[in-house]
Coordinates of C-alpha atoms in Angstrom, one line a residue:
X3 CA 161.8 113.1 22.6
X4 CA 160.2 110.4 24.2
X5 CA 156.7 111.5 25.5
X6 CA 154.1 110.2 27.7
X7 CA 150.5 109.7 26.8
X8 CA 147.1 107.0 27.5
X9 CA 145.5 105.7 24.7
X10 CA 141.3 104.9 24.4
X11 CA 139.4 102.7 22.0
X12 CA 143.3 100.5 21.1
X13 CA 143.3 97.5 23.4
X14 CA 141.2 96.8 27.1
X15 CA 145.1 95.8 28.6
X16 CA 146.5 99.3 26.8
X17 CA 143.8 101.5 27.7
X18 CA 144.1 104.1 30.0
X19 CA 147.7 103.0 31.5
X20 CA 150.9 105.3 30.7
X21 CA 152.9 104.8 27.4
X22 CA 156.3 106.5 26.9
X23 CA 156.5 106.8 23.2
X24 CA 159.9 107.5 21.7
X25 CA 159.1 109.9 18.7
X26 CA 157.4 113.0 18.6
X27 CA 153.9 112.8 18.6
X28 CA 151.2 115.0 16.6
X29 CA 149.0 117.7 18.7
X30 CA 145.9 117.1 17.2
X31 CA 145.8 113.1 18.0
X32 CA 144.5 113.9 21.7
X33 CA 142.2 115.3 23.4
X34 CA 142.3 118.8 24.4
X35 CA 140.9 118.5 27.3
X36 CA 142.3 115.2 29.0
X37 CA 145.4 114.6 26.5
X38 CA 144.0 111.0 26.0
X39 CA 144.7 109.6 22.4
X40 CA 140.9 107.9 21.6
X41 CA 140.7 105.7 18.6
X42 CA 137.5 108.9 17.4
X43 CA 138.3 112.7 18.4
X44 CA 135.0 114.9 17.8
X45 CA 136.3 118.3 17.1
X46 CA 134.6 121.4 17.1
X47 CA 134.4 124.0 15.2
X48 CA 136.9 126.8 17.4
X49 CA 139.2 123.6 17.3
X50 CA 139.2 122.0 19.9
X51 CA 138.8 118.3 19.8
X52 CA 136.9 115.8 22.7
X53 CA 137.3 112.2 23.2
X54 CA 134.1 111.0 23.6
X55 CA 134.7 110.7 27.1
X56 CA 135.3 114.3 27.6
X57 CA 132.7 115.1 25.0
X58 CA 129.6 113.1 26.8
X59 CA 130.1 115.7 30.0
X60 CA 129.0 118.4 27.7
X61 CA 126.9 117.5 25.1
X62 CA 123.7 117.9 26.6
X63 CA 125.0 121.6 28.2
X64 CA 122.6 124.6 26.2
X65 CA 123.8 126.6 25.2
X66 CA 126.2 124.7 23.5
X67 CA 129.5 126.2 23.8
X68 CA 132.7 124.5 24.0
X69 CA 133.6 125.1 27.8
X70 CA 137.6 125.9 26.9
X71 CA 136.9 129.7 24.9
X72 CA 133.3 129.7 25.3
X73 CA 132.8 129.6 21.4
X74 CA 129.7 128.4 20.8
X75 CA 128.5 125.6 18.2
X76 CA 125.9 123.3 17.3
X77 CA 122.6 123.6 14.8
X78 CA 118.9 122.2 14.7
X79 CA 119.7 118.7 13.4
X80 CA 119.4 115.2 15.4
X81 CA 121.7 114.9 17.0
X82 CA 124.3 117.5 17.1
X83 CA 126.3 117.9 19.4
X84 CA 123.9 115.5 22.0
X85 CA 125.5 111.9 20.7
X86 CA 129.2 111.6 19.8
X87 CA 127.8 108.1 17.4
X88 CA 124.9 109.8 15.6
X89 CA 126.5 112.5 13.9
X90 CA 125.8 115.8 12.3
X91 CA 124.6 116.5 9.3
X92 CA 126.0 120.1 9.2
X93 CA 129.2 119.0 9.8
X94 CA 129.5 121.3 12.8
X95 CA 130.8 118.7 14.8
X96 CA 133.5 116.1 12.9
X97 CA 134.0 113.0 13.8
X98 CA 138.2 112.3 13.1
X99 CA 139.8 108.9 13.1
X100 CA 142.6 108.9 15.1
X101 CA 144.2 105.4 15.4
X102 CA 145.5 104.9 12.1
X103 CA 148.5 102.7 10.9
X104 CA 150.8 105.3 11.3
X105 CA 150.4 105.5 15.0
X106 CA 150.9 101.6 15.5
X107 CA 154.4 101.9 13.8
X108 CA 155.6 104.7 16.4
X109 CA 158.1 103.0 19.1
X110 CA 157.5 103.2 22.8
X111 CA 158.6 101.5 25.8
X112 CA 157.3 98.8 27.8
X113 CA 154.5 100.1 29.8
X114 CA 156.5 98.3 32.8
X115 CA 159.9 100.0 32.2
X116 CA 160.0 101.5 35.6
X117 CA 160.7 98.0 36.4
X118 CA 163.6 97.2 34.8
X119 CA 161.9 96.0 31.6
X120 CA 163.9 97.0 28.4
X121 CA 161.5 96.1 25.8
X122 CA 161.2 98.8 22.8
X123 CA 159.3 98.0 19.8
X124 CA 156.2 99.0 18.1
X125 CA 153.1 100.5 19.2
X126 CA 151.5 97.2 17.5
X127 CA 153.8 94.6 18.9
X128 CA 153.5 96.4 22.1
X129 CA 150.3 94.0 23.5
X130 CA 151.8 90.7 22.8
X131 CA 154.8 91.9 24.6
X132 CA 153.0 92.7 27.6
X133 CA 150.3 90.0 27.6
X134 CA 153.0 87.0 26.8
X135 CA 156.4 88.0 26.9
X136 CA 157.1 90.7 29.4
X137 CA 158.7 89.4 32.8
X138 CA 157.9 92.5 34.7
X139 CA 154.6 92.8 35.8
X140 CA 154.2 94.0 39.5
X141 CA 152.0 91.9 41.9
X142 CA 151.6 92.7 45.8
X143 CA 153.1 90.5 48.1
X144 CA 150.6 88.5 50.0
X145 CA 153.0 88.7 53.6
X146 CA 153.7 92.4 54.1
X147 CA 151.6 93.9 51.3
X148 CA 154.7 95.5 49.2
X149 CA 154.6 95.8 45.6
X150 CA 157.4 93.1 44.3
X151 CA 157.9 92.0 40.5
X152 CA 156.5 88.7 40.4
X153 CA 159.3 86.9 39.1
X154 CA 161.4 88.3 42.2
X155 CA 158.6 87.3 44.5
X156 CA 160.2 84.2 46.3
X157 CA 163.5 86.3 46.6
X158 CA 162.1 89.0 48.2
X159 CA 159.6 85.9 50.7
X160 CA 163.1 84.7 51.4
X161 CA 165.2 87.7 51.5
X162 CA 163.5 91.4 51.9
X163 CA 160.2 90.4 53.2
X164 CA 159.1 92.9 56.1
X165 CA 156.9 90.9 58.0
X166 CA 159.3 89.0 59.8
X167 CA 160.9 91.6 61.1
X168 CA 157.2 93.2 61.4
X169 CA 156.6 90.3 63.9
X170 CA 160.1 90.7 65.9
X171 CA 159.2 94.6 65.6
X172 CA 155.6 94.7 67.0
X173 CA 157.4 92.2 70.1
X174 CA 159.7 94.5 70.9
X175 CA 157.1 97.7 71.0
X176 CA 154.8 95.3 72.9
X177 CA 157.5 94.6 75.2
X178 CA 158.3 98.4 75.6
X179 CA 154.6 99.7 75.9
X180 CA 154.5 97.3 78.9
X181 CA 157.5 98.4 80.7
X182 CA 155.9 102.0 80.4
X183 CA 152.8 101.3 81.7
X184 CA 153.9 99.6 84.5
X185 CA 156.1 103.3 85.0
X186 CA 152.8 104.7 84.7
X187 CA 151.2 102.1 86.9
X188 CA 153.9 102.8 90.0
X189 CA 153.7 106.9 89.6
X190 CA 150.0 106.5 89.5
X191 CA 150.7 104.8 92.7
X192 CA 152.8 107.1 94.6
X193 CA 150.3 109.8 93.5
X194 CA 147.5 108.4 95.1
X195 CA 149.2 108.1 97.9
X196 CA 150.4 112.1 97.4
X197 CA 147.0 113.1 97.4
X198 CA 145.3 110.4 99.9
X199 CA 148.6 112.6 102.3
X200 CA 147.1 116.1 101.2
X201 CA 143.6 115.1 101.9
X202 CA 144.2 113.6 105.8
X203 CA 146.4 117.0 106.3
X204 CA 143.4 118.9 105.2
X205 CA 141.1 117.0 107.4
X206 CA 143.1 116.5 110.1
X207 CA 143.5 120.9 109.8
X208 CA 139.9 121.3 109.2
X209 CA 139.0 119.4 113.0
X210 CA 142.1 121.4 114.5
X211 CA 140.2 124.6 113.0
X212 CA 136.5 123.4 114.0
X213 CA 138.0 122.4 117.8
X214 CA 139.3 126.2 117.8
X215 CA 136.9 127.6 116.6
X216 CA 134.0 125.4 119.4
X217 CA 136.9 126.2 122.6
X218 CA 136.6 130.3 121.4
X219 CA 132.7 130.1 121.5
X220 CA 132.7 128.3 124.5
X221 CA 135.4 131.1 126.1
X222 CA 133.8 134.4 124.6
X223 CA 130.7 134.3 126.9
X224 CA 133.5 133.8 129.9
X225 CA 135.7 136.6 128.6
X226 CA 132.8 139.0 128.4
X227 CA 131.5 137.9 131.8
X228 CA 134.9 138.2 133.4
X229 CA 134.8 141.6 131.8
X230 CA 132.3 142.8 133.3
X231 CA 133.2 141.6 136.7
X232 CA 136.5 143.5 136.4
X233 CA 134.3 147.0 135.4
X234 CA 131.8 146.4 138.1
X235 CA 134.8 145.7 141.0
X236 CA 136.7 148.9 139.2
X237 CA 133.3 151.0 139.2
X238 CA 132.9 149.6 143.2
X239 CA 136.4 150.7 144.5
X240 CA 136.0 154.3 143.0
X241 CA 132.6 154.4 145.1
X242 CA 135.3 153.8 147.8
X243 CA 137.3 156.6 147.5

């Protein structure tokens, strides 16, 4: 059954790239944490195995425990559970070499299989194929920044590149934005005219109100005076009768 794995310590150009093996691989050749297949595994007494990068993250912890099951390990030997390169005399951390010839004979697909490469061959032939023969490497178009298979780049630029369309789309968008801005400007002017009309009416109303208030203040003394005179006349008529 095909399975995708990543290698580390095999060769720089293939390290940590997803590689699709066409055959089932044994579980004990992978790091228990990151599932990478390294050139060297460090095995703990609990049975879990670590690649160098994962082991370095736990090497300085005290007490020394496997973070996957919290089982303790270690001793007082120099270098024990401290440095993957020094080893351990008591054997509490075992060194397991993985990238053996048996693994190199496993059938794999090209790293660029998803881009259309149909290569299937032994792992030990993948490096040469990938570096020399594969025609499906992906590059970035310098015009539109789209990822394109290198051998199709000129065709892409001639037919599919979005940069030309992008310029026309930008111009169209610019024109649309200009029309919207113009409409907003007209609406803004109309709104300002309405606001000015309301302000003018408000000011006129305030003036009329002030004039009425002034007139009322002028009339009140006269009204009071007339009221007194009327009362006086009424009193005089009553006395005369």
